[in-house]
Coordinates of C-alpha atoms and ligand atoms in Angstrom, one line a residue:
M20 CA -60.6 37.0 -125.7
S21 CA -56.9 36.4 -125.3
E22 CA -55.5 36.8 -121.8
E23 CA -52.5 39.1 -121.4
K24 CA -49.5 37.1 -120.3
I25 CA -48.1 38.2 -116.9
V26 CA -44.4 38.9 -116.9
R27 CA -43.2 37.3 -113.7
T28 CA -41.0 39.2 -111.3
A29 CA -38.1 37.5 -109.4
I30 CA -36.2 38.8 -106.4
V31 CA -32.7 37.2 -106.1
T32 CA -30.9 37.9 -102.8
G33 CA -27.2 38.2 -103.2
G34 CA -27.5 38.6 -106.9
S35 CA -24.4 40.8 -107.3
R36 CA -22.0 38.0 -108.0
G37 CA -21.3 34.2 -108.0
I38 CA -24.3 31.9 -108.1
G39 CA -26.8 34.7 -107.5
R40 CA -25.6 36.5 -110.6
A41 CA -26.0 33.4 -112.7
V42 CA -29.5 32.9 -111.3
C43 CA -30.4 36.4 -112.2
I44 CA -29.3 35.9 -115.8
A45 CA -31.0 32.5 -116.0
L46 CA -34.3 34.0 -114.9
A47 CA -33.9 36.9 -117.3
K48 CA -33.5 34.3 -120.0
Q49 CA -36.9 32.9 -118.8
G50 CA -38.4 36.3 -119.5
C51 CA -38.7 37.4 -115.8
N52 CA -38.3 41.0 -114.5
V53 CA -35.3 40.7 -112.1
V54 CA -34.6 42.4 -108.8
V55 CA -30.9 42.0 -108.1
N56 CA -30.4 42.3 -104.4
Y57 CA -27.0 43.1 -103.0
C58 CA -25.5 44.0 -99.6
H59 CA -22.1 45.7 -100.3
G60 CA -21.4 45.2 -104.0
E61 CA -23.2 48.1 -105.6
A62 CA -21.1 48.2 -108.8
A63 CA -21.3 44.4 -109.2
A64 CA -25.1 44.4 -108.8
A65 CA -25.4 47.1 -111.4
E66 CA -23.3 44.9 -113.7
T67 CA -25.6 41.9 -113.0
A68 CA -28.7 44.1 -113.8
A69 CA -27.0 45.2 -117.1
L70 CA -26.3 41.5 -118.0
C71 CA -30.1 40.8 -117.4
K72 CA -31.1 43.7 -119.6
A73 CA -28.8 42.4 -122.3
E74 CA -31.0 39.3 -122.3
G75 CA -34.0 41.6 -123.0
A76 CA -35.3 41.6 -119.4
N77 CA -36.2 44.5 -117.1
A78 CA -33.9 44.6 -114.1
V79 CA -33.2 46.8 -111.1
A80 CA -30.6 46.6 -108.3
V81 CA -31.7 47.1 -104.7
Q82 CA -29.4 47.3 -101.7
A83 CA -30.6 45.4 -98.6
D84 CA -29.0 43.4 -95.8
V85 CA -31.2 40.3 -95.6
A86 CA -30.4 39.9 -91.9
S87 CA -32.4 43.1 -91.3
A88 CA -36.2 42.8 -91.2
A89 CA -36.6 46.5 -92.1
D90 CA -34.2 46.1 -95.1
C91 CA -36.2 43.0 -96.3
K92 CA -39.4 44.9 -96.1
R93 CA -37.9 47.7 -98.2
L94 CA -36.5 45.2 -100.7
F95 CA -40.0 43.8 -101.4
D96 CA -41.6 47.3 -101.4
E97 CA -39.1 48.5 -103.9
A98 CA -39.6 45.4 -106.1
A99 CA -43.4 45.9 -106.0
A100 CA -42.9 49.6 -106.8
A101 CA -40.7 48.7 -109.8
F102 CA -42.7 45.8 -111.2
G103 CA -46.1 45.6 -109.4
R104 CA -45.7 42.1 -108.0
V105 CA -43.3 39.4 -106.8
D106 CA -43.7 35.9 -108.2
I107 CA -40.3 34.3 -107.5
L108 CA -38.0 34.6 -104.5
V109 CA -34.5 33.0 -104.6
N110 CA -32.9 33.1 -101.2
N111 CA -29.3 32.9 -102.3
A112 CA -27.5 35.4 -100.1
G113 CA -25.0 33.6 -97.9
I114 CA -21.7 33.9 -96.0
T115 CA -19.2 31.7 -94.3
R116 CA -17.1 32.2 -91.1
D117 CA -15.3 28.9 -90.9
N118 CA -13.6 27.6 -87.9
L119 CA -13.4 24.5 -85.7
I120 CA -16.0 24.5 -82.9
L121 CA -13.4 25.2 -80.2
R122 CA -12.3 28.3 -82.0
M123 CA -15.6 29.5 -83.4
S124 CA -16.8 32.6 -81.7
E125 CA -20.4 33.2 -80.8
E126 CA -20.3 36.3 -83.0
D127 CA -19.3 34.2 -86.1
F128 CA -22.0 31.7 -85.3
D129 CA -24.7 34.4 -85.1
A130 CA -23.4 36.2 -88.2
V131 CA -23.8 33.1 -90.3
L132 CA -27.1 32.1 -88.9
N133 CA -28.5 35.7 -89.3
A134 CA -27.4 36.1 -92.9
N135 CA -28.1 32.5 -94.2
L136 CA -31.1 31.4 -92.2
K137 CA -32.8 34.4 -90.6
G138 CA -32.3 36.3 -93.8
A139 CA -34.2 33.6 -95.8
F140 CA -36.9 33.5 -93.1
L141 CA -37.4 37.3 -93.3
C142 CA -37.6 37.2 -97.1
C143 CA -39.9 34.2 -97.1
K144 CA -42.3 36.1 -94.7
E145 CA -42.4 39.1 -97.0
A146 CA -42.8 36.9 -100.1
A147 CA -45.5 34.7 -98.5
R148 CA -47.7 37.7 -97.6
R149 CA -47.8 38.8 -101.3
M150 CA -47.8 35.3 -102.9
V151 CA -50.7 34.0 -100.8
R152 CA -52.7 37.0 -101.8
Q153 CA -52.0 36.5 -105.5
R154 CA -52.4 32.7 -105.2
Y155 CA -49.1 32.2 -107.0
G156 CA -45.4 31.9 -106.1
R157 CA -42.2 30.1 -106.4
I158 CA -39.6 30.2 -103.6
V159 CA -36.2 28.6 -104.0
N160 CA -33.7 28.4 -101.1
L161 CA -30.0 27.8 -101.6
S162 CA -28.9 25.2 -99.2
S163 CA -25.7 23.1 -99.5
V164 CA -24.6 19.5 -99.6
V165 CA -23.0 20.2 -96.2
A166 CA -26.5 20.4 -94.8
L167 CA -26.8 16.7 -95.6
R168 CA -23.3 15.5 -94.7
G169 CA -21.9 18.1 -92.3
N170 CA -18.4 19.5 -92.7
A171 CA -15.6 19.9 -90.2
G172 CA -14.9 23.6 -89.7
Q173 CA -18.4 24.7 -90.8
A174 CA -20.6 23.9 -87.9
N175 CA -22.3 27.4 -88.2
Y176 CA -22.7 27.2 -92.0
A177 CA -23.9 23.6 -92.1
A178 CA -26.4 24.3 -89.3
S179 CA -27.7 27.3 -91.2
K180 CA -28.0 25.3 -94.4
A181 CA -29.7 22.4 -92.7
G182 CA -32.1 24.9 -91.1
L183 CA -32.9 26.1 -94.6
L184 CA -34.1 22.6 -95.4
G185 CA -36.5 22.6 -92.4
L186 CA -37.7 26.0 -93.4
T187 CA -38.2 24.8 -97.0
K188 CA -40.3 21.8 -96.1
S189 CA -42.3 23.5 -93.5
L190 CA -43.2 26.4 -95.8
A191 CA -43.9 24.0 -98.6
R192 CA -46.6 22.5 -96.4
E193 CA -47.9 25.8 -95.2
L194 CA -48.2 27.5 -98.6
A195 CA -49.1 24.6 -100.9
S196 CA -52.9 25.3 -100.8
R197 CA -52.2 28.8 -102.1
N198 CA -50.3 27.5 -105.1
V199 CA -46.9 28.7 -103.7
T200 CA -44.1 26.1 -104.1
V201 CA -41.0 26.1 -101.9
N202 CA -38.0 24.0 -102.9
A203 CA -34.3 23.9 -102.2
V204 CA -31.2 23.5 -104.3
A205 CA -28.1 22.1 -102.5
P206 CA -24.9 22.9 -104.4
G207 CA -21.7 21.0 -104.0
F208 CA -18.3 22.5 -104.6
I209 CA -18.9 25.5 -106.9
E210 CA -16.2 27.9 -108.3
T211 CA -17.1 31.3 -106.8
D212 CA -15.5 33.9 -104.5
M213 CA -16.8 31.8 -101.6
T214 CA -14.5 28.9 -102.5
A215 CA -11.7 30.8 -104.2
A216 CA -9.8 31.3 -100.9
L217 CA -9.4 27.5 -100.4
P218 CA -5.8 26.3 -100.8
E219 CA -5.0 24.4 -104.0
A220 CA -4.4 21.1 -102.1
V221 CA -7.9 21.3 -100.6
R222 CA -9.5 22.1 -103.9
T223 CA -7.8 19.1 -105.6
E224 CA -8.8 16.8 -102.7
M225 CA -12.5 18.1 -103.0
A226 CA -12.5 17.6 -106.7
K227 CA -11.5 13.9 -106.2
G228 CA -14.8 13.4 -104.3
I229 CA -16.9 14.6 -107.2
P230 CA -18.0 11.7 -109.5
L231 CA -18.3 14.1 -112.4
G232 CA -14.7 15.0 -111.8
R233 CA -14.8 18.8 -111.7
P234 CA -16.1 21.6 -109.5
G235 CA -19.4 23.1 -110.6
N236 CA -19.7 26.6 -112.1
P237 CA -22.4 29.1 -111.1
E238 CA -24.5 28.3 -114.2
D239 CA -24.7 24.6 -113.1
V240 CA -26.5 25.7 -110.0
A241 CA -28.5 28.5 -111.7
N242 CA -30.0 25.8 -114.1
A243 CA -31.3 23.9 -111.1
V244 CA -32.8 27.0 -109.5
A245 CA -34.4 28.1 -112.8
F246 CA -35.9 24.6 -113.1
F247 CA -37.8 25.0 -109.8
A248 CA -38.8 28.6 -110.8
A249 CA -40.1 27.6 -114.2
E250 CA -43.9 27.7 -114.9
Q251 CA -43.7 24.0 -115.8
S252 CA -42.5 23.0 -112.3
S253 CA -45.9 23.7 -110.7
Y254 CA -46.2 20.1 -109.2
L255 CA -42.9 20.2 -107.3
T256 CA -42.7 21.4 -103.7
G257 CA -40.7 20.6 -100.6
Q258 CA -37.9 19.0 -102.7
V259 CA -34.2 19.2 -102.4
L260 CA -32.1 19.0 -105.6
C261 CA -28.4 18.5 -105.2
A262 CA -26.4 20.4 -107.9
D263 CA -23.2 18.7 -107.0
G264 CA -21.8 16.5 -109.7
G265 CA -22.8 13.5 -107.7
M266 CA -20.8 14.5 -104.6
A267 CA -23.5 13.8 -101.9
M268 CA -25.1 10.6 -103.2
Ligands
LIG324 P1 -20.4 34.5 -103.0 O1 -19.8 34.5 -104.3 O2 -19.6 34.7 -101.8 O3 -21.6 35.6 -103.1 C1 -22.4 35.9 -101.9 C2 -23.5 36.8 -102.3 O4 -24.3 37.0 -101.1 C3 -23.0 38.2 -102.7 O5 -23.8 38.6 -103.8 C4 -23.3 39.0 -101.4 O6 -23.6 40.4 -101.7 C5 -24.5 38.3 -100.9 N1 -24.7 38.6 -99.5 C6 -23.9 38.1 -98.4 N2 -24.5 38.6 -97.3 C7 -25.6 39.3 -97.6 C8 -26.6 40.0 -96.8 N3 -26.5 40.0 -95.5 N4 -27.6 40.6 -97.5 C9 -27.7 40.5 -98.8 N5 -26.8 39.9 -99.6 C10 -25.7 39.3 -99.0 O7 -21.3 33.2 -102.8 P2 -21.7 32.0 -103.8 O8 -20.6 31.0 -103.8 O9 -22.2 32.6 -105.1 O10 -22.9 31.4 -103.0 C11 -24.3 31.7 -103.2 C12 -25.1 30.8 -102.3 O11 -24.9 29.4 -102.6 C13 -24.8 31.0 -100.8 O12 -26.0 30.9 -100.1 C14 -23.9 29.8 -100.5 O13 -24.0 29.4 -99.2 C15 -24.5 28.8 -101.4 N6 -23.5 27.7 -101.7 C16 -22.4 27.9 -102.4 C17 -21.5 26.9 -102.6 C18 -20.2 27.1 -103.3 O14 -19.4 26.1 -103.5 N7 -19.8 28.3 -103.8 C19 -21.8 25.6 -102.2 C20 -23.0 25.4 -101.6 C21 -23.9 26.4 -101.3 P3 -22.5 41.6 -101.7 O15 -21.3 41.1 -102.4 O16 -23.2 42.7 -102.4 O17 -22.2 41.9 -100.3

């Protein structure tokens, strides 16, 4: 008797643009159903979903602010309603509010920690409940090389991204016996809206510190995320993979 192959369902937070969009498309190419989460970019998320469908995948866009527990619950409920299960979670949603510590407001610190770290915690909690029950899951968290090296002007962001590594390794230990893997990808300097605002001189200086001699593109990071999400990566958990052109070694 041949077993029917289960089509895996992936939720990608912040899938409307940048790295998240590239991750959605990479997972669509792997044959996954894709839930494209977004916060404000409704039209952009619809475009990502259309790009996934062009790869032959099923895709829906779901609005949710990952910093809100109620929104995260609704995101997972809507994903389950659309596709029946959730097999892959990519915690990609992230923001920056850069400033030197003496000028960094408490509000900017909280906003970054809430979106980047608490958001991932809330989504991991929703995912873990379902993944433990089905004895299968893949969670991939988007950290950053600044989690490893720090970065002047990014105390809040670097703290959130370092926190994600602690979250990743702790959950990897908690969920391993249930066949749920938890890994992190740490991008370096990637060309997206997040880095577009940097002055040309800063960009040139940053590129000099990259052994491969160029900034990354969203697909460079998406390939690393898709690697952890792949069926074949079942023996990898608690790992951090730098997608950074050699920047942090
Ligand atoms: P981006 O272009 O600024 O896109 C950010 C995405 O996150 C958007 O889709 C945005 O959705 C979503 N988002 C933000 N706050 C959200 C919230 N509260 N709830 C749900 N979605 C939210 O960023 P990116 O450069 O692609 O970065 C993606 C991830 O990689 C982030 O975690 C970032 O920290 C990390 N990273 C990036 C770099 C880099 O060089 N670009 C380097 C290291 C790590 P809406 O537009 O719909 O609001």
